[in-house]
Amino acid sequence: MVQYTEIGDVPAEEIERLRALYEPLAVSVRDLIDATIRTEVDADTVAAVKADIDAATARLRAKQCDGPFGVRYTSGGESMAWGNPVIGIRNPMAPPLTIQRDAEGKVFTDFHLGAAYEGPPGHVHGGVSALVLDHILGEVAATASPRFTGTITLRYLRPTRLGQLHAEARITRTDGIKAYAAGHLADDEGITVEAEGVFIQPKWARG
């Protein structure tokens, strides 16, 4: 079930306070993930760090929401998809992407993927490429109305290097409840993955 939560009339100042509270925590855990993958410290250090992490996890679990974070909306319409694995500022798994739009309606983002996203040595896992492209095509498809992925087709041109990356998407056409989008992922040598998708407006969002 899609989970949306109305959190009421929350002032912008409170949203920024919450962002300033939780985003640095996710950044620290994101750094921890990278360090966990790449560390070569001795066994005693690993055991001590594990104990520290377990203790910190218990402290955070002292009070938590039931189930996933969902997508939370203020009464003013501001979206807080903070648990999202692509853009979520509270999700250490997320790069996270910062989505931008140009005057022509194109959606794009520049971001960095490191060790946590590796598939072939030194390159991005193909499933991570698919995750990013599914999200960014979905962002542009949902510009005017909510739309969810119906189908998505990927064409892998070559491996994508870890590091600084660029992704973009645009609407190619609309047909009633359907929007058709296309986009690509690129590294510093050019386009690595191309994508096309059909995104469908859910029944609850149709007028």
mmCIF file of C-alpha atoms in Angstrom:
data_model
loop_
_atom_site.group_PDB
_atom_site.id
_atom_site.type_symbol
_atom_site.label_atom_id
_atom_site.label_comp_id
_atom_site.label_asym_id
_atom_site.label_seq_id
_atom_site.Cartn_x
_atom_site.Cartn_y
_atom_site.Cartn_z
ATOM 1 C CA MET A 1 0.000 0.000 0.000
ATOM 2 C CA VAL A 2 1.223 3.490 -0.856
ATOM 3 C CA GLN A 3 1.659 5.392 2.385
ATOM 4 C CA TYR A 4 1.000 9.122 2.490
ATOM 5 C CA THR A 5 0.774 10.968 5.791
ATOM 6 C CA GLU A 6 -0.801 14.382 6.334
ATOM 7 C CA ILE A 7 1.250 16.108 9.004
ATOM 8 C CA GLY A 8 -0.785 19.301 9.129
ATOM 9 C CA ASP A 9 0.163 22.945 9.053
ATOM 10 C CA VAL A 10 3.879 22.738 9.785
ATOM 11 C CA PRO A 11 5.780 26.055 9.491
ATOM 12 C CA ALA A 12 8.723 26.214 7.108
ATOM 13 C CA GLU A 13 10.960 26.960 10.079
ATOM 14 C CA GLU A 14 10.015 23.639 11.679
ATOM 15 C CA ILE A 15 10.689 21.740 8.441
ATOM 16 C CA GLU A 16 14.145 23.301 8.305
ATOM 17 C CA ARG A 17 14.741 22.482 11.975
ATOM 18 C CA LEU A 18 13.898 18.831 11.335
ATOM 19 C CA ARG A 19 16.082 18.779 8.239
ATOM 20 C CA ALA A 20 18.992 20.255 10.195
ATOM 21 C CA LEU A 21 18.461 17.616 12.897
ATOM 22 C CA TYR A 22 18.176 14.451 10.817
ATOM 23 C CA GLU A 23 20.142 15.113 7.635
ATOM 24 C CA PRO A 24 23.541 15.250 9.401
ATOM 25 C CA LEU A 25 22.730 11.925 11.087
ATOM 26 C CA ALA A 26 22.117 10.295 7.706
ATOM 27 C CA VAL A 27 25.337 11.828 6.357
ATOM 28 C CA SER A 28 27.287 10.334 9.258
ATOM 29 C CA VAL A 29 25.733 6.894 8.753
ATOM 30 C CA ARG A 30 26.426 7.178 5.016
ATOM 31 C CA ASP A 31 30.088 7.809 5.866
ATOM 32 C CA LEU A 32 29.948 4.828 8.224
ATOM 33 C CA ILE A 33 28.683 2.584 5.419
ATOM 34 C CA ASP A 34 31.576 3.651 3.193
ATOM 35 C CA ALA A 35 34.064 3.171 6.038
ATOM 36 C CA THR A 36 32.627 -0.275 6.836
ATOM 37 C CA ILE A 37 33.177 -1.411 3.250
ATOM 38 C CA ARG A 38 36.719 -0.080 2.972
ATOM 39 C CA THR A 39 38.193 -0.469 6.461
ATOM 40 C CA GLU A 40 41.219 -2.677 7.126
ATOM 41 C CA VAL A 41 41.520 -2.151 10.881
ATOM 42 C CA ASP A 42 42.271 -5.057 13.235
ATOM 43 C CA ALA A 43 39.722 -7.467 14.728
ATOM 44 C CA ASP A 44 39.655 -5.801 18.161
ATOM 45 C CA THR A 45 38.841 -2.437 16.595
ATOM 46 C CA VAL A 46 36.075 -3.990 14.499
ATOM 47 C CA ALA A 47 34.559 -5.602 17.612
ATOM 48 C CA ALA A 48 34.718 -2.345 19.573
ATOM 49 C CA VAL A 49 33.149 -0.336 16.766
ATOM 50 C CA LYS A 50 30.382 -2.929 16.367
ATOM 51 C CA ALA A 51 29.550 -2.588 20.070
ATOM 52 C CA ASP A 52 29.394 1.208 19.696
ATOM 53 C CA ILE A 53 27.129 0.930 16.659
ATOM 54 C CA ASP A 54 24.818 -1.556 18.395
ATOM 55 C CA ALA A 55 24.526 0.800 21.353
ATOM 56 C CA ALA A 56 23.775 3.782 19.096
ATOM 57 C CA THR A 57 21.156 1.766 17.202
ATOM 58 C CA ALA A 58 19.426 0.849 20.477
ATOM 59 C CA ARG A 59 19.302 4.525 21.458
ATOM 60 C CA LEU A 60 17.704 5.492 18.135
ATOM 61 C CA ARG A 61 15.181 2.657 18.402
ATOM 62 C CA ALA A 62 14.004 3.936 21.796
ATOM 63 C CA LYS A 63 11.368 5.937 19.901
ATOM 64 C CA GLN A 64 10.521 5.330 16.241
ATOM 65 C CA CYS A 65 7.562 5.284 13.861
ATOM 66 C CA ASP A 66 5.708 2.069 13.089
ATOM 67 C CA GLY A 67 6.540 0.766 9.624
ATOM 68 C CA PRO A 68 8.245 2.787 6.870
ATOM 69 C CA PHE A 69 8.630 6.562 6.884
ATOM 70 C CA GLY A 70 6.287 6.999 3.900
ATOM 71 C CA VAL A 71 5.803 10.331 2.148
ATOM 72 C CA ARG A 72 4.704 13.098 4.449
ATOM 73 C CA TYR A 73 2.903 16.229 3.273
ATOM 74 C CA THR A 74 2.302 19.502 5.042
ATOM 75 C CA SER A 75 -1.096 21.124 4.607
ATOM 76 C CA GLY A 76 0.708 23.618 2.356
ATOM 77 C CA GLY A 77 1.616 20.809 -0.040
ATOM 78 C CA GLU A 78 5.306 20.423 0.794
ATOM 79 C CA SER A 79 6.480 16.854 0.229
ATOM 80 C CA MET A 80 8.820 15.122 2.676
ATOM 81 C CA ALA A 81 9.957 11.896 0.988
ATOM 82 C CA TRP A 82 12.812 11.754 3.470
ATOM 83 C CA GLY A 83 12.999 7.955 3.650
ATOM 84 C CA ASN A 84 13.281 7.518 -0.131
ATOM 85 C CA PRO A 85 16.308 5.410 -1.230
ATOM 86 C CA VAL A 86 17.182 7.871 -4.011
ATOM 87 C CA ILE A 87 16.401 11.346 -2.667
ATOM 88 C CA GLY A 88 15.714 10.739 1.037
ATOM 89 C CA ILE A 89 17.726 12.997 3.326
ATOM 90 C CA ARG A 90 17.067 10.596 6.227
ATOM 91 C CA ASN A 91 18.079 7.499 4.269
ATOM 92 C CA PRO A 92 21.813 6.684 4.415
ATOM 93 C CA MET A 93 21.327 4.335 1.440
ATOM 94 C CA ALA A 94 20.386 7.312 -0.747
ATOM 95 C CA PRO A 95 23.241 9.193 -2.531
ATOM 96 C CA PRO A 96 21.043 11.407 -2.132
ATOM 97 C CA LEU A 97 20.047 13.037 -5.419
ATOM 98 C CA THR A 98 19.043 16.699 -5.550
ATOM 99 C CA ILE A 99 16.526 17.047 -8.392
ATOM 100 C CA GLN A 100 16.587 20.194 -10.535
ATOM 101 C CA ARG A 101 14.366 21.392 -13.390
ATOM 102 C CA ASP A 102 15.116 23.705 -16.293
ATOM 103 C CA ALA A 103 12.813 26.129 -18.107
ATOM 104 C CA GLU A 104 11.965 23.536 -20.775
ATOM 105 C CA GLY A 105 10.746 21.012 -18.203
ATOM 106 C CA LYS A 106 13.786 18.732 -18.223
ATOM 107 C CA VAL A 107 14.682 17.131 -14.906
ATOM 108 C CA PHE A 108 18.351 16.601 -14.084
ATOM 109 C CA THR A 109 20.735 15.883 -11.235
ATOM 110 C CA ASP A 110 24.471 15.728 -10.578
ATOM 111 C CA PHE A 111 25.562 13.375 -7.805
ATOM 112 C CA HIS A 112 28.313 11.086 -6.520
ATOM 113 C CA LEU A 113 28.289 7.295 -6.104
ATOM 114 C CA GLY A 114 31.039 5.596 -4.116
ATOM 115 C CA ALA A 115 31.881 2.166 -2.738
ATOM 116 C CA ALA A 116 28.377 1.384 -1.459
ATOM 117 C CA TYR A 117 27.039 1.314 -5.026
ATOM 118 C CA GLU A 118 29.721 -0.830 -6.662
ATOM 119 C CA GLY A 119 28.871 -3.788 -8.893
ATOM 120 C CA PRO A 120 31.672 -4.598 -11.351
ATOM 121 C CA PRO A 121 34.976 -3.453 -9.797
ATOM 122 C CA GLY A 122 35.182 0.338 -9.950
ATOM 123 C CA HIS A 123 31.757 0.647 -11.582
ATOM 124 C CA VAL A 124 28.138 1.221 -10.565
ATOM 125 C CA HIS A 125 25.919 -1.823 -10.033
ATOM 126 C CA GLY A 126 23.430 -2.085 -12.901
ATOM 127 C CA GLY A 127 20.517 -2.255 -10.475
ATOM 128 C CA VAL A 128 21.590 1.037 -8.920
ATOM 129 C CA SER A 129 21.642 2.632 -12.386
ATOM 130 C CA ALA A 130 18.104 1.330 -12.889
ATOM 131 C CA LEU A 131 17.028 2.710 -9.501
ATOM 132 C CA VAL A 132 18.335 6.178 -10.312
ATOM 133 C CA LEU A 133 16.807 6.252 -13.785
ATOM 134 C CA ASP A 134 13.453 4.916 -12.632
ATOM 135 C CA HIS A 135 13.335 7.709 -10.078
ATOM 136 C CA ILE A 136 14.353 10.557 -12.335
ATOM 137 C CA LEU A 137 12.022 9.472 -15.152
ATOM 138 C CA GLY A 138 9.282 9.208 -12.536
ATOM 139 C CA GLU A 139 10.062 12.721 -11.301
ATOM 140 C CA VAL A 140 9.581 14.274 -14.719
ATOM 141 C CA ALA A 141 6.494 12.141 -15.446
ATOM 142 C CA ALA A 142 4.878 13.283 -12.189
ATOM 143 C CA THR A 143 5.486 17.006 -12.741
ATOM 144 C CA ALA A 144 1.794 17.815 -13.231
ATOM 145 C CA SER A 145 0.177 14.839 -11.470
ATOM 146 C CA PRO A 146 1.235 11.759 -9.490
ATOM 147 C CA ARG A 147 2.281 8.924 -11.807
ATOM 148 C CA PHE A 148 3.863 5.578 -11.031
ATOM 149 C CA THR A 149 6.071 3.357 -13.164
ATOM 150 C CA GLY A 150 4.122 1.137 -15.573
ATOM 151 C CA THR A 151 7.057 -0.107 -17.602
ATOM 152 C CA ILE A 152 10.682 0.948 -17.924
ATOM 153 C CA THR A 153 13.250 -0.194 -20.462
ATOM 154 C CA LEU A 154 16.994 0.256 -19.974
ATOM 155 C CA ARG A 155 19.788 0.029 -22.517
ATOM 156 C CA TYR A 156 23.245 -0.351 -20.992
ATOM 157 C CA LEU A 157 25.787 1.107 -23.401
ATOM 158 C CA ARG A 158 28.835 0.438 -21.219
ATOM 159 C CA PRO A 159 29.759 0.220 -17.507
ATOM 160 C CA THR A 160 29.254 3.387 -15.466
ATOM 161 C CA ARG A 161 32.289 4.501 -13.474
ATOM 162 C CA LEU A 162 31.910 5.195 -9.781
ATOM 163 C CA GLY A 163 32.334 8.868 -8.950
ATOM 164 C CA GLN A 164 30.640 12.018 -10.155
ATOM 165 C CA LEU A 165 27.607 11.270 -12.348
ATOM 166 C CA HIS A 166 24.824 13.062 -14.203
ATOM 167 C CA ALA A 167 21.267 11.907 -14.924
ATOM 168 C CA GLU A 168 18.467 13.625 -16.785
ATOM 169 C CA ALA A 169 14.985 12.940 -18.135
ATOM 170 C CA ARG A 170 12.261 14.572 -20.171
ATOM 171 C CA ILE A 171 8.655 13.911 -21.160
ATOM 172 C CA THR A 172 8.381 12.672 -24.735
ATOM 173 C CA ARG A 173 4.569 12.649 -24.877
ATOM 174 C CA THR A 174 1.416 12.244 -22.814
ATOM 175 C CA ASP A 175 -1.699 10.207 -23.557
ATOM 176 C CA GLY A 176 -4.503 10.565 -21.045
ATOM 177 C CA ILE A 177 -3.436 8.958 -17.788
ATOM 178 C CA LYS A 178 -0.081 7.930 -19.273
ATOM 179 C CA ALA A 179 3.130 9.927 -19.587
ATOM 180 C CA TYR A 180 6.070 8.716 -21.656
ATOM 181 C CA ALA A 181 9.546 9.715 -20.510
ATOM 182 C CA ALA A 182 13.110 9.191 -21.682
ATOM 183 C CA GLY A 183 16.441 9.880 -20.074
ATOM 184 C CA HIS A 184 19.987 8.760 -19.471
ATOM 185 C CA LEU A 185 22.797 8.312 -16.966
ATOM 186 C CA ALA A 186 26.295 9.583 -17.748
ATOM 187 C CA ASP A 187 29.764 9.519 -16.228
ATOM 188 C CA ASP A 188 32.735 11.738 -17.082
ATOM 189 C CA GLU A 189 33.141 10.010 -20.464
ATOM 190 C CA GLY A 190 29.523 10.378 -21.615
ATOM 191 C CA ILE A 191 26.244 8.484 -21.617
ATOM 192 C CA THR A 192 26.339 4.991 -20.112
ATOM 193 C CA VAL A 193 22.678 3.971 -19.742
ATOM 194 C CA GLU A 194 19.597 5.071 -21.672
ATOM 195 C CA ALA A 195 16.050 4.627 -20.370
ATOM 196 C CA GLU A 196 12.465 4.898 -21.598
ATOM 197 C CA GLY A 197 9.382 4.455 -19.463
ATOM 198 C CA VAL A 198 5.613 4.658 -19.281
ATOM 199 C CA PHE A 199 4.209 6.202 -16.111
ATOM 200 C CA ILE A 200 0.551 5.872 -15.146
ATOM 201 C CA GLN A 201 -1.646 8.089 -13.026
ATOM 202 C CA PRO A 202 -3.158 6.039 -10.160
ATOM 203 C CA LYS A 203 -6.943 5.799 -9.875
ATOM 204 C CA TRP A 204 -7.070 7.858 -6.693
ATOM 205 C CA ALA A 205 -5.404 10.829 -8.465
ATOM 206 C CA ARG A 206 -7.737 10.929 -11.473
ATOM 207 C CA GLY A 207 -10.291 13.724 -11.638
#
